[in-house]
Short mmCIF file of C-alpha atoms and ligand atoms in Angstrom, two decimals:
data_model
loop_
_atom_site.label_atom_id
_atom_site.label_comp_id
_atom_site.label_asym_id
_atom_site.label_seq_id
_atom_site.Cartn_x
_atom_site.Cartn_y
_atom_site.Cartn_z
CA MET M 1 11.27 -4.43 -14.51
CA ASP M 2 7.30 -5.50 -12.67
CA LYS M 3 6.28 -2.63 -10.38
CA PRO M 4 6.24 -3.90 -7.02
CA LYS M 5 2.28 -5.52 -5.88
CA VAL M 6 0.72 -4.00 -2.86
CA VAL M 7 -2.52 -4.15 -1.08
CA LEU M 8 -3.34 -1.12 0.30
CA GLY M 9 -6.06 -3.08 3.30
CA VAL M 10 -8.01 0.07 4.76
CA SER M 11 -10.53 -0.89 7.53
CA GLY M 12 -13.41 2.04 8.69
CA GLY M 13 -11.47 4.79 11.16
CA ILE M 14 -11.51 7.81 11.18
CA ALA M 15 -8.09 8.25 9.98
CA ALA M 16 -9.06 6.18 6.16
CA TYR M 17 -8.82 9.92 4.15
CA LYS M 18 -5.26 9.80 5.81
CA ALA M 19 -4.32 6.14 3.66
CA CYS M 20 -5.34 8.57 0.07
CA GLU M 21 -1.68 10.14 1.37
CA LEU M 22 0.10 6.67 1.10
CA LEU M 23 -2.11 5.61 -1.90
CA ARG M 24 -0.64 8.96 -3.85
CA ARG M 25 2.56 8.20 -2.49
CA LEU M 26 3.01 4.86 -3.27
CA THR M 27 1.41 4.47 -6.84
CA GLU M 28 3.45 7.65 -7.63
CA SER M 29 6.72 5.87 -6.42
CA GLY M 30 6.58 3.15 -8.90
CA HIS M 31 4.64 0.55 -7.39
CA GLU M 32 1.01 -1.75 -8.98
CA VAL M 33 -1.73 -0.73 -5.53
CA ARG M 34 -5.39 -2.66 -5.32
CA VAL M 35 -6.89 -0.50 -2.03
CA VAL M 36 -8.65 -2.96 -0.26
CA PRO M 37 -11.01 -1.07 1.86
CA THR M 38 -13.88 -3.17 4.35
CA ALA M 39 -17.38 -1.92 4.02
CA SER M 40 -17.05 0.23 7.32
CA ALA M 41 -14.08 2.34 5.67
CA LEU M 42 -16.86 3.07 2.63
CA HIS M 43 -18.44 5.23 5.70
CA PHE M 44 -15.43 7.32 5.61
CA VAL M 45 -13.96 7.64 2.08
CA GLY M 46 -15.88 6.12 -1.01
CA ALA M 47 -15.23 3.93 -3.21
CA ALA M 48 -14.84 6.13 -6.28
CA THR M 49 -11.49 7.90 -4.57
CA TRP M 50 -9.90 4.30 -3.95
CA SER M 51 -11.08 3.26 -7.41
CA ALA M 52 -9.94 6.82 -9.15
CA LEU M 53 -6.33 7.51 -7.32
CA SER M 54 -5.45 3.12 -7.74
CA GLY M 55 -7.39 3.31 -11.45
CA HIS M 56 -8.36 0.24 -10.50
CA PRO M 57 -11.90 -1.26 -9.45
CA VAL M 58 -12.53 -1.81 -5.87
CA SER M 59 -14.15 -3.93 -3.74
CA THR M 60 -14.98 -5.22 -0.74
CA GLU M 61 -15.56 -8.80 -0.47
CA VAL M 62 -15.89 -11.91 -2.19
CA TRP M 63 -19.19 -12.22 -4.42
CA ASP M 64 -17.52 -9.48 -7.09
CA ASP M 65 -15.43 -11.21 -10.14
CA VAL M 66 -15.90 -14.63 -8.56
CA HIS M 67 -14.53 -16.43 -12.48
CA GLU M 68 -11.85 -14.39 -10.40
CA VAL M 69 -11.03 -15.26 -7.84
CA PRO M 70 -9.82 -12.60 -5.63
CA HIS M 71 -10.24 -13.32 -1.82
CA VAL M 72 -7.36 -16.37 -2.93
CA ARG M 73 -5.20 -13.91 -5.95
CA THR M 74 -5.14 -10.70 -4.10
CA GLY M 75 -3.25 -12.07 -1.13
CA GLN M 76 -1.42 -14.56 -3.08
CA HIS M 77 -0.21 -12.07 -5.87
CA ALA M 78 1.22 -9.11 -3.26
CA ASP M 79 4.84 -8.33 -2.94
CA LEU M 80 3.41 -6.20 0.65
CA VAL M 81 0.21 -6.06 2.35
CA VAL M 82 0.00 -2.58 4.10
CA VAL M 83 -3.06 -2.27 6.11
CA ALA M 84 -3.83 1.10 7.39
CA PRO M 85 -5.77 2.65 9.33
CA ALA M 86 -6.11 -1.43 11.39
CA THR M 87 -9.44 -0.66 13.02
CA ALA M 88 -8.74 -2.73 16.56
CA ASP M 89 -11.88 -4.68 15.08
CA MET M 90 -9.09 -5.48 11.95
CA LEU M 91 -6.32 -6.55 13.86
CA ALA M 92 -8.75 -8.86 16.40
CA LYS M 93 -10.10 -10.31 12.98
CA ALA M 94 -6.51 -10.70 11.76
CA ALA M 95 -5.20 -12.59 14.93
CA HIS M 96 -8.26 -14.76 15.05
CA GLY M 97 -7.74 -15.59 11.09
CA LEU M 98 -11.70 -14.80 11.04
CA ALA M 99 -12.31 -14.23 6.95
CA ASP M 100 -15.87 -12.40 5.97
CA ASP M 101 -14.55 -10.26 3.78
CA LEU M 102 -12.25 -9.38 1.46
CA LEU M 103 -9.16 -7.73 3.41
CA THR M 104 -9.08 -10.42 5.99
CA ASN M 105 -9.48 -13.43 2.77
CA THR M 106 -6.13 -11.59 1.49
CA LEU M 107 -4.69 -11.48 4.76
CA LEU M 108 -4.75 -14.72 4.81
CA THR M 109 -3.78 -15.96 1.80
CA ALA M 110 -0.92 -13.38 1.45
CA ARG M 111 2.11 -14.90 1.73
CA CYS M 112 4.58 -11.55 1.51
CA PRO M 113 5.46 -8.81 4.66
CA VAL M 114 2.53 -7.56 5.43
CA VAL M 115 2.79 -4.11 7.52
CA PHE M 116 -0.81 -2.86 9.84
CA ALA M 117 -0.96 0.98 11.09
CA PRO M 118 -2.98 0.86 13.26
CA ALA M 119 -5.72 3.90 15.12
CA MET M 120 -7.84 4.05 17.39
CA HIS M 121 -8.88 5.39 20.46
CA THR M 122 -6.61 5.30 23.24
CA GLU M 123 -8.80 3.33 25.57
CA MET M 124 -9.14 0.78 22.07
CA TRP M 125 -5.71 0.43 22.56
CA GLU M 126 -4.27 -0.04 25.65
CA HIS M 127 -7.32 -2.22 26.17
CA PRO M 128 -5.47 -5.51 26.99
CA ALA M 129 -7.92 -7.70 23.70
CA THR M 130 -5.71 -4.96 21.15
CA ARG M 131 -2.65 -5.42 23.17
CA ASP M 132 -2.47 -10.33 22.97
CA ASN M 133 -4.12 -8.99 19.51
CA VAL M 134 -1.37 -7.72 18.26
CA ALA M 135 1.37 -9.42 20.02
CA THR M 136 0.04 -12.66 18.39
CA LEU M 137 0.54 -10.87 15.10
CA ARG M 138 4.10 -9.44 15.53
CA ALA M 139 5.01 -12.95 16.98
CA ARG M 140 3.94 -14.13 13.56
CA GLY M 141 5.89 -11.28 11.56
CA ALA M 142 3.81 -8.54 10.79
CA VAL M 143 5.21 -5.32 10.77
CA VAL M 144 3.23 -3.76 13.03
CA ILE M 145 3.42 -0.06 13.80
CA GLU M 146 3.66 1.66 17.15
CA PRO M 147 0.94 5.02 16.69
CA ALA M 148 1.52 8.23 17.37
CA VAL M 149 0.65 10.19 20.80
CA GLY M 150 -1.33 13.01 19.23
CA ARG M 151 -5.59 14.61 18.55
CA LEU M 152 -8.04 11.78 18.15
CA THR M 153 -11.64 11.87 17.25
CA GLY M 154 -13.06 14.69 18.61
CA VAL M 155 -11.31 16.34 21.10
CA ASP M 156 -9.68 13.50 22.47
CA THR M 157 -5.86 12.91 22.57
CA GLY M 158 -3.31 10.30 23.05
CA LYS M 159 -1.50 8.01 21.51
CA GLY M 160 -3.89 5.96 18.68
CA ARG M 161 -3.34 8.99 16.36
CA LEU M 162 -2.76 7.01 12.64
CA PRO M 163 1.58 7.83 11.98
CA ASP M 164 2.41 10.35 9.10
CA PRO M 165 1.17 8.20 5.92
CA GLY M 166 4.76 9.63 4.66
CA GLU M 167 6.33 8.16 7.31
CA ILE M 168 3.77 4.66 6.90
CA PHE M 169 4.94 5.22 3.65
CA GLU M 170 9.11 5.05 4.67
CA VAL M 171 7.87 1.61 6.85
CA CYS M 172 6.40 -0.09 3.55
CA ARG M 173 9.48 0.29 1.04
CA ARG M 174 11.90 -0.25 3.87
CA VAL M 175 10.25 -3.94 4.35
CA LEU M 176 9.08 -4.01 0.45
CA ALA M 177 13.08 -3.41 0.12
CA ARG M 178 13.74 -6.15 2.58
CA GLY M 179 11.62 -8.63 1.24
CA VAL M 180 11.11 -10.58 5.05
CA THR M 181 8.17 -12.39 5.92
CA VAL M 182 9.79 -12.49 9.78
CA PRO M 183 11.63 -9.02 10.28
CA ASP M 184 14.29 -10.15 12.13
CA LEU M 185 14.39 -7.51 15.40
CA ARG M 186 11.47 -8.59 16.56
CA GLY M 187 10.23 -8.70 19.47
CA ARG M 188 14.22 -6.37 20.64
CA HIS M 189 13.71 -3.71 21.70
CA VAL M 190 16.38 -1.19 20.40
CA VAL M 191 17.96 2.88 21.55
CA ILE M 192 19.03 5.88 19.38
CA SER M 193 20.82 8.37 20.57
CA ALA M 194 19.84 10.57 17.33
CA GLY M 195 21.07 15.09 16.06
CA GLY M 196 23.48 16.75 18.51
CA THR M 197 23.44 18.58 21.85
CA ARG M 198 23.10 21.87 22.54
CA GLU M 199 25.26 23.57 25.63
CA PRO M 200 23.55 26.82 27.34
CA LEU M 201 25.64 29.22 28.10
CA ASP M 202 23.09 31.46 28.75
CA PRO M 203 19.03 32.08 27.35
CA VAL M 204 19.80 32.61 24.41
CA ARG M 205 23.26 31.59 23.12
CA PHE M 206 24.17 27.89 22.95
CA LEU M 207 27.52 25.59 22.66
CA GLY M 208 25.91 23.15 19.83
CA ASN M 209 26.99 21.18 16.45
CA ARG M 210 26.64 20.42 13.18
CA SER M 211 24.57 17.18 13.36
CA SER M 212 22.07 16.73 11.97
CA GLY M 213 19.57 13.30 12.96
CA LYS M 214 19.29 12.17 10.15
CA GLN M 215 21.52 9.26 10.25
CA GLY M 216 19.89 8.59 14.21
CA TYR M 217 16.10 8.52 12.45
CA ALA M 218 17.03 6.28 9.84
CA LEU M 219 18.66 3.68 12.38
CA ALA M 220 15.09 4.28 13.30
CA ARG M 221 13.83 3.98 10.56
CA THR M 222 15.10 0.87 9.79
CA ALA M 223 15.25 -1.02 12.95
CA ALA M 224 10.92 -0.02 12.87
CA ALA M 225 10.46 -1.12 9.75
CA ARG M 226 12.43 -5.05 10.57
CA GLY M 227 10.08 -5.40 13.71
CA ALA M 228 11.45 -3.44 16.68
CA ARG M 229 9.99 -1.62 19.65
CA VAL M 230 11.89 1.45 18.62
CA THR M 231 12.92 4.33 21.26
CA LEU M 232 14.57 7.32 19.13
CA ILE M 233 16.44 10.00 22.40
CA ALA M 234 16.73 12.56 19.64
CA ALA M 235 18.67 16.03 20.93
CA ASN M 236 17.71 18.75 19.07
CA SER M 237 16.60 17.02 15.79
CA ALA M 238 14.27 19.28 13.11
CA LEU M 239 13.40 16.58 11.76
CA PRO M 240 10.22 14.66 10.90
CA ASP M 241 8.91 12.02 13.86
CA PRO M 242 9.08 8.33 12.02
CA ALA M 243 6.90 5.81 11.99
CA GLY M 244 5.99 3.47 14.73
CA VAL M 245 8.97 4.81 17.71
CA ASP M 246 8.61 6.23 20.65
CA LEU M 247 10.84 9.29 20.52
CA VAL M 248 11.63 11.11 23.36
CA SER M 249 12.89 15.06 23.34
CA VAL M 250 16.11 16.43 24.85
CA GLY M 251 18.02 19.09 25.17
CA THR M 252 21.76 18.52 26.91
CA ALA M 253 24.22 15.60 26.87
CA VAL M 254 23.31 15.14 30.91
CA GLU M 255 19.79 15.57 29.18
CA LEU M 256 20.69 13.25 26.29
CA ARG M 257 22.57 10.61 29.60
CA GLU M 258 18.92 10.39 32.03
CA ALA M 259 16.89 9.67 28.88
CA VAL M 260 19.63 6.50 27.17
CA LEU M 261 20.73 5.06 30.76
CA ARG M 262 16.84 5.11 31.34
CA ALA M 263 15.27 3.10 28.35
CA ALA M 264 18.83 1.08 28.37
CA ALA M 265 17.00 -0.39 30.86
CA ASP M 266 15.50 -3.13 29.09
CA ALA M 267 17.21 -2.72 25.99
CA ASP M 268 18.24 -5.20 23.62
CA ALA M 269 20.57 -2.85 21.57
CA VAL M 270 21.63 1.04 22.60
CA VAL M 271 22.72 2.57 19.40
CA MET M 272 24.77 5.83 20.29
CA ALA M 273 24.67 7.99 16.66
CA ALA M 274 23.99 11.31 18.51
CA ALA M 275 26.32 13.39 18.96
CA VAL M 276 27.08 14.83 22.16
CA ALA M 277 28.87 17.73 23.43
CA ASP M 278 32.28 16.43 25.30
CA PHE M 279 32.27 19.83 27.22
CA ARG M 280 29.40 22.33 28.34
CA PRO M 281 30.71 25.57 29.53
CA ALA M 282 30.90 26.15 33.23
CA ALA M 283 28.83 28.51 34.57
CA TYR M 284 25.27 29.38 32.62
CA ALA M 285 24.59 33.09 33.64
CA ALA M 286 20.84 32.92 34.05
CA GLY M 287 20.44 36.43 32.34
CA LYS M 288 21.95 36.43 28.47
CA ILE M 289 25.42 37.96 28.27
CA LYS M 290 25.77 41.39 27.02
CA LYS M 291 28.65 43.51 25.72
CA LYS M 292 30.41 45.93 27.81
CA ASP M 293 32.31 49.64 26.39
CA GLY M 294 36.08 49.00 26.54
CA GLN M 295 36.06 45.13 27.95
CA GLU M 296 37.33 42.46 26.42
CA PRO M 297 34.71 39.84 27.18
CA GLU M 298 35.12 36.85 29.95
CA PRO M 299 36.61 34.34 28.92
CA VAL M 300 34.06 30.46 28.27
CA THR M 301 35.92 27.89 31.17
CA LEU M 302 34.13 24.94 29.86
CA VAL M 303 33.92 21.14 31.86
CA ARG M 304 33.82 17.71 31.01
CA ASN M 305 30.55 16.09 30.17
CA PRO M 306 29.13 12.37 31.11
CA ASP M 307 30.76 9.73 28.62
CA ILE M 308 27.66 8.38 28.21
CA LEU M 309 29.31 5.43 25.61
CA ALA M 310 31.64 4.65 27.63
CA GLU M 311 29.38 4.59 30.69
CA ILE M 312 26.33 2.21 28.30
CA SER M 313 29.11 -0.35 27.57
CA GLY M 314 31.01 0.07 30.55
CA ASP M 315 27.82 -1.27 33.11
CA ARG M 316 26.04 -3.31 30.41
CA VAL M 317 22.69 -3.80 32.02
CA ARG M 318 21.30 -7.36 30.35
CA SER M 319 23.49 -9.54 29.23
CA GLY M 320 24.40 -9.90 25.44
CA GLN M 321 22.84 -6.66 25.29
CA VAL M 322 24.72 -5.30 21.85
CA ILE M 323 26.15 -1.43 22.17
CA VAL M 324 26.96 0.99 18.82
CA GLY M 325 29.02 3.67 18.95
CA PHE M 326 30.12 6.04 16.65
CA ALA M 327 32.77 8.39 15.67
CA ALA M 328 33.22 11.26 13.80
CA GLU M 329 36.74 12.27 12.53
CA THR M 330 38.67 14.52 10.80
CA ASP M 331 41.90 13.01 10.20
CA ASP M 332 43.91 9.54 10.88
CA VAL M 333 39.83 8.23 10.79
CA LEU M 334 40.50 4.88 10.83
CA ALA M 335 43.24 4.80 13.49
CA ASN M 336 41.31 6.80 16.09
CA GLY M 337 38.74 4.66 15.33
CA ARG M 338 40.65 1.37 16.69
CA ALA M 339 41.98 3.49 19.75
CA LYS M 340 38.37 4.90 20.63
CA LEU M 341 36.84 1.44 20.47
CA LYS M 342 38.91 -0.23 22.61
CA ARG M 343 38.62 2.79 25.38
CA LYS M 344 34.90 2.97 25.17
CA GLY M 345 34.54 -0.87 25.41
CA CYS M 346 31.44 -1.06 23.20
CA ASP M 347 31.05 -4.57 20.73
CA LEU M 348 31.16 -2.13 17.39
CA LEU M 349 31.79 1.57 16.40
CA VAL M 350 31.09 2.66 13.08
CA VAL M 351 33.51 5.72 11.72
CA ASN M 352 33.16 7.97 9.55
CA GLU M 353 34.61 10.83 8.07
CA VAL M 354 33.13 14.25 9.14
CA GLY M 355 33.79 18.35 7.69
CA GLU M 356 31.64 20.82 7.53
CA HIS M 357 30.83 20.09 3.69
CA LYS M 358 31.13 15.97 4.72
CA THR M 359 28.00 13.11 6.50
CA PHE M 360 26.53 16.43 8.82
CA GLY M 361 23.23 17.38 7.37
CA ARG M 362 23.57 14.82 3.70
CA ASP M 363 21.39 12.39 2.94
CA GLU M 364 24.64 10.58 2.81
CA SER M 365 27.49 9.11 3.88
CA GLU M 366 30.47 6.73 3.87
CA ALA M 367 31.50 4.49 6.68
CA VAL M 368 33.85 1.60 7.90
CA VAL M 369 31.97 -0.59 10.64
CA LEU M 370 35.19 -1.65 13.30
CA GLY M 371 34.15 -4.17 16.02
CA ALA M 372 35.30 -5.67 18.90
CA ASP M 373 36.08 -8.29 17.54
CA GLY M 374 38.49 -7.49 15.33
CA SER M 375 35.78 -7.28 12.34
CA GLU M 376 35.35 -4.21 9.29
CA THR M 377 32.81 -3.75 7.48
CA PRO M 378 33.03 -0.84 4.99
CA VAL M 379 30.03 0.77 4.14
CA ALA M 380 30.27 2.51 0.24
CA TYR M 381 28.78 6.19 -0.90
CA GLY M 382 25.08 6.02 -0.70
CA PRO M 383 22.34 7.12 1.28
CA LYS M 384 22.44 6.84 5.36
CA GLU M 385 20.03 4.44 5.59
CA THR M 386 22.32 2.17 3.65
CA LEU M 387 24.31 2.53 6.10
CA ALA M 388 21.25 1.71 9.17
CA GLU M 389 21.20 -1.43 7.25
CA THR M 390 23.65 -2.90 7.74
CA VAL M 391 24.58 -1.40 11.17
CA TRP M 392 20.89 -3.68 12.50
CA ASP M 393 23.06 -6.49 9.96
CA LEU M 394 25.22 -6.53 12.61
CA VAL M 395 22.88 -6.02 15.88
CA ALA M 396 21.79 -9.10 15.00
CA GLU M 397 24.14 -10.96 14.17
CA ARG M 398 25.70 -9.99 17.11
CA LEU M 399 21.97 -10.85 19.34
CA GLY M 400 21.55 -14.14 17.38
C1 FMN A 501 -16.72 7.94 13.83
C2 FMN A 501 -16.56 6.67 13.44
C3 FMN A 501 -14.92 7.19 14.35
C4 FMN A 501 -14.21 5.03 14.30
N1 FMN A 501 -13.26 5.60 14.40
C5 FMN A 501 -12.44 4.25 14.33
C6 FMN A 501 -10.68 4.01 15.17
O1 FMN A 501 -10.65 5.24 14.13
N2 FMN A 501 -10.44 2.82 15.12
C7 FMN A 501 -10.70 1.36 14.93
O2 FMN A 501 -11.06 0.73 15.81
N3 FMN A 501 -12.67 2.18 15.24
C8 FMN A 501 -12.83 3.29 14.55
N4 FMN A 501 -14.18 3.06 14.71
C9 FMN A 501 -15.63 1.60 14.94
C10 FMN A 501 -14.64 0.86 13.40
O3 FMN A 501 -15.98 1.75 12.78
C11 FMN A 501 -15.64 0.01 14.01
O4 FMN A 501 -15.71 -1.20 14.44
C12 FMN A 501 -16.18 -0.91 12.01
O5 FMN A 501 -16.85 -2.74 12.93
C13 FMN A 501 -14.67 -1.51 11.80
O6 FMN A 501 -15.32 -2.20 10.97
P1 FMN A 501 -13.71 -2.56 10.45
O7 FMN A 501 -12.28 -3.35 10.75
O8 FMN A 501 -14.53 -3.93 9.75
O9 FMN A 501 -13.37 -2.02 9.19
C14 FMN A 501 -15.04 4.64 14.50
C15 FMN A 501 -17.04 4.72 13.36
C16 FMN A 501 -17.99 5.58 13.27
C17 FMN A 501 -18.44 5.65 13.30
#
C-alpha cells in the first residue's frame, strides 16, 4: 500500500524547530512527508534540515521545478496538509485565499483534510482579526488546534504556545484515519471528565481509585481531531496534555462537580468518563493521623458525594445537550448498566467490565454503549480511541 502523503507546512514562528520533531514522528510512522516552509520559516530552521529529515527537496516558492507545476500538484496529491506552526500571517492568508508562495498555493489546491497548529503571542492570538480568520477556517472545515498556555518567545507566558509535537502528531493521525474534509464536531463544545477523584483523609492520605484517565484523554484527543472545542476536566491524571484542549485540573468529586457544572453551561455534549468517588471521608484531619501505641485506629466514616451524572442529566441546561455516562462494573455488567442508565437519566452509557488488571490503566478496553432509546452498540476489544470514536459517532448522530 502507498504511504499516506502528508504536506507539512511550516511558517515563520519561533516554534518552527518543534516541527522537526513532528516531521520525524510522521516519517517514522510510515508517512511520505513533503515539507513546504515559508521564506520566513527558513530564518528559523534551514532548508537543509527539512530536506534531510524528509528525504525530499524543499522549496518555498512556485518558481522551482515549474515543469512539475508544484503550486498545484503538491496540494492535489496530499492526503493531509498540516501547518505547524501556523503564524498569524499564515492564518490570515489562508482565510483570505492569498497565494503568493508554495504553501499558500498548496492550501488552495488541497482537497484533503487540513490541520493548522497556530503559535504566536497571546495578543496576536486574541486579536479580533486572528479570531475572525480562525473562525473562517474552522467554518470551512479545517481543524485549527487551540494553542497551549505556557512560555512564549522571550520572557512572556500566556496562550499561544505550540502544543507538544507528539500531541499534534496524534491529531494528524486521527484526522488522517477519518479522512473527512469537514469534521463532524466542528462548532461543538464538548466537556469530558477524566481520571479518578481523590478524597482526602488528612494532608497525606486519600481514598482514590485505579482510573488512569486514558479513556477520557482518548475522548478529548478524538473530539479535538473531529473539530470540537474541548474542555477536559482531569482528576489526578499524569498523562501529557492533549493538543488543542482546555484543561481544567481538579482533585476531589466536589471540585469535579463544580468544574463540570461551569463548563456544561454552554456545552453541546458532556461525557463523564472520570471515576468519581461515591463516598468521601466525613471528616478531614488537618494534621497527619498518627498511630497510637496500644490503640486500634478510629473507623473512617464516609458520606455520600454528589451524583454529578444524575444531576446534569436531570437539569439539562441546554436543550438537545447529549449526556454520556460510564459504568465500571465488576459483575452482572449489562444488567447493572441498563439499571444505571435508567436511574441516571443520561442519553448514552458506556458499560465496561473493570478489575484490578482489566480496563483501568490499560490502553485497550471492550465495552457496550447503551442508548436511552434502547440501542446497544458493542465495541470489540481494542484501543481506547476506537471506543472514543464510537462514542462521538453516537453523540454526533444525536446532535443531528
Ligand atoms: C524572532 C521572531 C519570532 C516570531 N515568532 C512568531 C510566532 O511565533 N508567531 C507568529 O505568528 N509570528 C511570529 N513572528 C512574525 C512572523 O515571522 C512574521 O509575521 C512573518 O511575516 C510570517 O511569515 P509567514 O507567515 O509567511 O511564515 C516572529 C518574528 C520574529 C522575528
